[in-house]
Amino acid sequence: MKRILVTGGLGFIGSHVVVELQNSGFDVVIIDDVSNSKIEVLDQITEITNIKPDFHQLDLREKKAVHNFFNENVIEGVIHFAAFKAVGESVLKPLDYYENNINALVYLLQEIKSRNIDYFIFSSSCTVYGQADELPITEEAPIKPAESPYGNTKQIGEEIIRDSCKAYNMNAIALRYFNPVGAHKSVKIGELPLGVPQNLIPFITQTAAGIREELSVFGDDYSTPDGTAIRDYIHVVDLAKAHVKALQRLLNKQNEENFEFFNVGTGKGSSVMEIIKSFEKVTQQSLNYKITDRRDGDITAAYADTTKANEVLRWEPQETLEEALLSAWKWQQKQK
Ligand code: UD1
């Protein structure tokens, strides 16, 4: 059984990936510093799969600790999620973002290189494309200057991996996520935002639950059919399954280049207003919202061309947007 390290494995995306890896027969080890997650997630994962993942509470910025971990654990592949991800915060605290998102990546890659670990999957983002000139966005779309330090860490991260793959003959895949939403059907794991949610779906579910008074729709003067911004919302379980496919591609040595990257989205764009309407329909909740100014740094529209992931990874999303929204709402209702 292949032993795979998942960093940030207690987080929103990481925890769903751990479940899918275990379901696919991988032996999973989690590293998480529990700074933006809860330790209870470990038990929740165990309840879903009946397998308790090996867990190490560790801060990847601690180079020596990372080295010791790899000395003590035989790892065959790494999926790296652990990172800061709040766009606005990254503008205020760029050095924290560079330290956490870049240093940790470098320390991991150093261990991977020196131990000849051959499989590395990086959690990247469609943010690397900025406002693409053409929609849907293919992997050929140019990388635009990053809008935020957070976005820059994803761009730099990909560059560091590309250079490392070339120099050391390592193999890696970067998955460029569009907007992951929803929760596992067991309703045992989901998104756990700390404080006021920055992202649309948790803000919507918290508003419906009465935790937030009102959702602000950031701008209705975009050049879109209803004036609100368009994104590609993908069910987190579908996204998680893409990681298993990517890992299997590397394990089976099917990759055509040392460093490959794939868009992971549904290929369908939805506007903020469409999301509100769908949410209201599937959950039978009516949502308080108001139109406000645009949010700084937001782009008009982003949705994926998923042809490469469909054909090369043989991955396709299975869940609908409605299922994703309903699962997010069920998850919200379970939170105290
Ligand atoms: C962005 C990045 C993504 C990154 C994520 C991290 C892009 C295309 N995407 O996602 O790569 O991982 O940040 O947080 O750059 N909205 C409201 N009201 C709210 C919250 C959001 O109207 O209270 C709107 C936003 O203006 C946007 C949409 O909802 O149009 C989605 O916003 P959000 O969930 O924050 O994700 P992105 O900004 O698309």
PDB file of C-alpha atoms in Angstrom, residues 45-193:
ATOM      1  CA  ILE A  45     -12.328  11.340   8.615  1.00  0.00           C
ATOM      2  CA  THR A  46     -11.972   8.131  10.621  1.00  0.00           C
ATOM      3  CA  GLU A  47     -15.756   7.879  10.983  1.00  0.00           C
ATOM      4  CA  ILE A  48     -16.214   8.157   7.226  1.00  0.00           C
ATOM      5  CA  THR A  49     -13.561   5.650   6.153  1.00  0.00           C
ATOM      6  CA  ASN A  50     -13.088   3.506   9.275  1.00  0.00           C
ATOM      7  CA  ILE A  51      -9.358   4.111   8.914  1.00  0.00           C
ATOM      8  CA  LYS A  52      -7.542   6.489  11.215  1.00  0.00           C
ATOM      9  CA  PRO A  53      -4.877   8.349   9.261  1.00  0.00           C
ATOM     10  CA  ASP A  54      -1.486   8.704  10.885  1.00  0.00           C
ATOM     11  CA  PHE A  55      -1.324  12.307  12.096  1.00  0.00           C
ATOM     12  CA  HIS A  56       1.579  14.639  12.896  1.00  0.00           C
ATOM     13  CA  GLN A  57       0.983  18.126  14.213  1.00  0.00           C
ATOM     14  CA  LEU A  58       3.811  20.030  12.650  1.00  0.00           C
ATOM     15  CA  ASP A  59       4.537  23.472  11.264  1.00  0.00           C
ATOM     16  CA  LEU A  60       6.212  23.137   7.869  1.00  0.00           C
ATOM     17  CA  ARG A  61       8.125  26.375   8.448  1.00  0.00           C
ATOM     18  CA  GLU A  62      10.174  24.423  11.006  1.00  0.00           C
ATOM     19  CA  LYS A  63      12.807  23.098   8.664  1.00  0.00           C
ATOM     20  CA  LYS A  64      14.448  20.802  11.210  1.00  0.00           C
ATOM     21  CA  ALA A  65      11.111  19.292  12.211  1.00  0.00           C
ATOM     22  CA  VAL A  66      10.266  18.645   8.579  1.00  0.00           C
ATOM     23  CA  HIS A  67      13.626  16.927   8.133  1.00  0.00           C
ATOM     24  CA  ASN A  68      13.073  14.799  11.238  1.00  0.00           C
ATOM     25  CA  PHE A  69       9.609  13.829  10.048  1.00  0.00           C
ATOM     26  CA  PHE A  70      11.010  12.499   6.780  1.00  0.00           C
ATOM     27  CA  ASN A  71      13.789  10.689   8.664  1.00  0.00           C
ATOM     28  CA  GLU A  72      11.205   8.890  10.744  1.00  0.00           C
ATOM     29  CA  ASN A  73       8.574   8.197   8.072  1.00  0.00           C
ATOM     30  CA  VAL A  74       8.908   6.426   4.759  1.00  0.00           C
ATOM     31  CA  ILE A  75       6.836   8.454   2.314  1.00  0.00           C
ATOM     32  CA  GLU A  76       6.244   7.579  -1.315  1.00  0.00           C
ATOM     33  CA  GLY A  77       4.282  10.609  -2.489  1.00  0.00           C
ATOM     34  CA  VAL A  78       3.292  14.046  -1.243  1.00  0.00           C
ATOM     35  CA  ILE A  79       0.154  16.122  -1.806  1.00  0.00           C
ATOM     36  CA  HIS A  80       0.780  19.624  -0.537  1.00  0.00           C
ATOM     37  CA  PHE A  81      -2.136  21.753   0.644  1.00  0.00           C
ATOM     38  CA  ALA A  82      -0.819  23.427   3.784  1.00  0.00           C
ATOM     39  CA  ALA A  83      -0.812  27.150   3.001  1.00  0.00           C
ATOM     40  CA  PHE A  84      -2.437  30.455   3.825  1.00  0.00           C
ATOM     41  CA  LYS A  85      -5.213  31.322   1.397  1.00  0.00           C
ATOM     42  CA  ALA A  86      -6.947  34.606   2.246  1.00  0.00           C
ATOM     43  CA  VAL A  87      -6.420  37.068  -0.582  1.00  0.00           C
ATOM     44  CA  GLY A  88      -7.170  40.231   1.466  1.00  0.00           C
ATOM     45  CA  GLU A  89      -5.028  39.156   4.412  1.00  0.00           C
ATOM     46  CA  SER A  90      -2.131  38.423   2.067  1.00  0.00           C
ATOM     47  CA  VAL A  91      -2.119  42.073   0.971  1.00  0.00           C
ATOM     48  CA  LEU A  92      -1.749  43.150   4.607  1.00  0.00           C
ATOM     49  CA  LYS A  93       0.742  40.451   5.617  1.00  0.00           C
ATOM     50  CA  PRO A  94       2.739  39.563   2.513  1.00  0.00           C
ATOM     51  CA  LEU A  95       5.802  38.313   4.379  1.00  0.00           C
ATOM     52  CA  ASP A  96       3.714  35.877   6.409  1.00  0.00           C
ATOM     53  CA  TYR A  97       2.346  34.540   3.142  1.00  0.00           C
ATOM     54  CA  TYR A  98       5.752  34.253   1.500  1.00  0.00           C
ATOM     55  CA  GLU A  99       7.233  32.594   4.571  1.00  0.00           C
ATOM     56  CA  ASN A 100       4.451  30.076   5.005  1.00  0.00           C
ATOM     57  CA  ASN A 101       3.592  29.319   1.402  1.00  0.00           C
ATOM     58  CA  ILE A 102       7.086  29.439  -0.091  1.00  0.00           C
ATOM     59  CA  ASN A 103       9.493  28.350   2.663  1.00  0.00           C
ATOM     60  CA  ALA A 104       7.374  25.328   3.500  1.00  0.00           C
ATOM     61  CA  LEU A 105       7.241  24.321  -0.160  1.00  0.00           C
ATOM     62  CA  VAL A 106      11.026  24.609  -0.500  1.00  0.00           C
ATOM     63  CA  TYR A 107      11.651  22.537   2.647  1.00  0.00           C
ATOM     64  CA  LEU A 108       9.302  19.844   1.401  1.00  0.00           C
ATOM     65  CA  LEU A 109      10.899  19.746  -2.032  1.00  0.00           C
ATOM     66  CA  GLN A 110      14.357  19.485  -0.486  1.00  0.00           C
ATOM     67  CA  GLU A 111      13.267  16.358   1.390  1.00  0.00           C
ATOM     68  CA  ILE A 112      11.537  14.976  -1.688  1.00  0.00           C
ATOM     69  CA  LYS A 113      14.643  15.500  -3.769  1.00  0.00           C
ATOM     70  CA  SER A 114      17.109  14.044  -1.298  1.00  0.00           C
ATOM     71  CA  ARG A 115      14.951  10.963  -0.739  1.00  0.00           C
ATOM     72  CA  ASN A 116      13.955  10.474  -4.371  1.00  0.00           C
ATOM     73  CA  ILE A 117      10.270  10.679  -3.600  1.00  0.00           C
ATOM     74  CA  ASP A 118       8.812  10.617  -7.042  1.00  0.00           C
ATOM     75  CA  TYR A 119       5.289  11.921  -6.675  1.00  0.00           C
ATOM     76  CA  PHE A 120       4.386  15.482  -5.796  1.00  0.00           C
ATOM     77  CA  ILE A 121       1.029  17.191  -6.235  1.00  0.00           C
ATOM     78  CA  PHE A 122       0.677  20.911  -5.659  1.00  0.00           C
ATOM     79  CA  SER A 123      -2.457  22.760  -4.751  1.00  0.00           C
ATOM     80  CA  SER A 124      -2.513  25.667  -7.202  1.00  0.00           C
ATOM     81  CA  SER A 125      -5.228  28.047  -8.265  1.00  0.00           C
ATOM     82  CA  CYS A 126      -6.930  29.568 -11.283  1.00  0.00           C
ATOM     83  CA  THR A 127      -5.824  32.836  -9.729  1.00  0.00           C
ATOM     84  CA  VAL A 128      -2.584  32.354 -11.728  1.00  0.00           C
ATOM     85  CA  TYR A 129      -4.512  33.341 -14.872  1.00  0.00           C
ATOM     86  CA  GLY A 130      -5.874  36.617 -13.454  1.00  0.00           C
ATOM     87  CA  GLN A 131      -8.601  37.959 -15.749  1.00  0.00           C
ATOM     88  CA  ALA A 132      -7.974  35.748 -18.742  1.00  0.00           C
ATOM     89  CA  ASP A 133      -8.525  37.290 -22.178  1.00  0.00           C
ATOM     90  CA  GLU A 134     -10.468  34.257 -23.362  1.00  0.00           C
ATOM     91  CA  LEU A 135     -13.097  32.146 -21.690  1.00  0.00           C
ATOM     92  CA  PRO A 136     -13.268  29.315 -20.878  1.00  0.00           C
ATOM     93  CA  ILE A 137      -9.698  29.326 -19.580  1.00  0.00           C
ATOM     94  CA  THR A 138      -7.360  26.688 -20.965  1.00  0.00           C
ATOM     95  CA  GLU A 139      -4.012  25.710 -19.476  1.00  0.00           C
ATOM     96  CA  GLU A 140      -2.414  27.585 -22.388  1.00  0.00           C
ATOM     97  CA  ALA A 141      -3.749  30.920 -21.124  1.00  0.00           C
ATOM     98  CA  PRO A 142      -0.891  33.223 -20.139  1.00  0.00           C
ATOM     99  CA  ILE A 143       0.005  33.628 -16.502  1.00  0.00           C
ATOM    100  CA  LYS A 144      -0.811  37.233 -15.576  1.00  0.00           C
ATOM    101  CA  PRO A 145       0.995  39.291 -12.924  1.00  0.00           C
ATOM    102  CA  ALA A 146      -0.534  38.256  -9.617  1.00  0.00           C
ATOM    103  CA  GLU A 147      -3.178  40.508  -8.073  1.00  0.00           C
ATOM    104  CA  SER A 148      -2.183  39.626  -4.522  1.00  0.00           C
ATOM    105  CA  PRO A 149       0.713  38.150  -2.550  1.00  0.00           C
ATOM    106  CA  TYR A 150      -1.449  35.031  -2.119  1.00  0.00           C
ATOM    107  CA  GLY A 151      -1.802  34.665  -5.890  1.00  0.00           C
ATOM    108  CA  ASN A 152       1.898  35.325  -6.260  1.00  0.00           C
ATOM    109  CA  THR A 153       2.753  32.477  -3.887  1.00  0.00           C
ATOM    110  CA  LYS A 154       0.846  30.115  -6.201  1.00  0.00           C
ATOM    111  CA  GLN A 155       2.685  31.421  -9.266  1.00  0.00           C
ATOM    112  CA  ILE A 156       6.081  31.315  -7.565  1.00  0.00           C
ATOM    113  CA  GLY A 157       5.224  27.896  -6.142  1.00  0.00           C
ATOM    114  CA  GLU A 158       4.603  26.527  -9.630  1.00  0.00           C
ATOM    115  CA  GLU A 159       7.883  28.076 -10.850  1.00  0.00           C
ATOM    116  CA  ILE A 160       9.837  26.546  -7.976  1.00  0.00           C
ATOM    117  CA  ILE A 161       8.357  23.141  -8.779  1.00  0.00           C
ATOM    118  CA  ARG A 162       9.009  23.548 -12.515  1.00  0.00           C
ATOM    119  CA  ASP A 163      12.670  24.408 -11.908  1.00  0.00           C
ATOM    120  CA  SER A 164      13.069  21.567  -9.401  1.00  0.00           C
ATOM    121  CA  CYS A 165      11.515  19.014 -11.746  1.00  0.00           C
ATOM    122  CA  LYS A 166      13.907  20.097 -14.474  1.00  0.00           C
ATOM    123  CA  ALA A 167      17.035  20.131 -12.347  1.00  0.00           C
ATOM    124  CA  TYR A 168      16.431  17.043 -10.230  1.00  0.00           C
ATOM    125  CA  ASN A 169      14.324  14.939 -12.566  1.00  0.00           C
ATOM    126  CA  MET A 170      11.419  15.015 -10.135  1.00  0.00           C
ATOM    127  CA  ASN A 171       7.821  14.452 -11.199  1.00  0.00           C
ATOM    128  CA  ALA A 172       5.014  16.767 -10.171  1.00  0.00           C
ATOM    129  CA  ILE A 173       1.506  17.858 -11.068  1.00  0.00           C
ATOM    130  CA  ALA A 174      -0.059  21.207 -10.160  1.00  0.00           C
ATOM    131  CA  LEU A 175      -3.839  21.292  -9.990  1.00  0.00           C
ATOM    132  CA  ARG A 176      -5.276  24.741 -10.630  1.00  0.00           C
ATOM    133  CA  TYR A 177      -8.515  24.851  -8.713  1.00  0.00           C
ATOM    134  CA  PHE A 178     -11.401  27.053  -9.636  1.00  0.00           C
ATOM    135  CA  ASN A 179     -13.864  27.639  -6.737  1.00  0.00           C
ATOM    136  CA  PRO A 180     -14.213  24.577  -4.480  1.00  0.00           C
ATOM    137  CA  VAL A 181     -17.517  24.399  -2.591  1.00  0.00           C
ATOM    138  CA  GLY A 182     -19.768  21.917  -0.822  1.00  0.00           C
ATOM    139  CA  ALA A 183     -19.179  19.196   1.727  1.00  0.00           C
ATOM    140  CA  HIS A 184     -18.893  15.421   1.943  1.00  0.00           C
ATOM    141  CA  LYS A 185     -22.216  13.597   1.626  1.00  0.00           C
ATOM    142  CA  SER A 186     -21.760  12.118   5.105  1.00  0.00           C
ATOM    143  CA  VAL A 187     -21.905  15.727   6.391  1.00  0.00           C
ATOM    144  CA  LYS A 188     -18.947  14.855   8.626  1.00  0.00           C
ATOM    145  CA  ILE A 189     -16.389  17.101   6.917  1.00  0.00           C
ATOM    146  CA  GLY A 190     -16.768  20.452   5.179  1.00  0.00           C
ATOM    147  CA  GLU A 191     -15.504  24.013   5.150  1.00  0.00           C
ATOM    148  CA  LEU A 192     -14.744  25.515   8.575  1.00  0.00           C
ATOM    149  CA  PRO A 193     -13.997  29.194   8.073  1.00  0.00           C
TER     150      PRO A 193
END
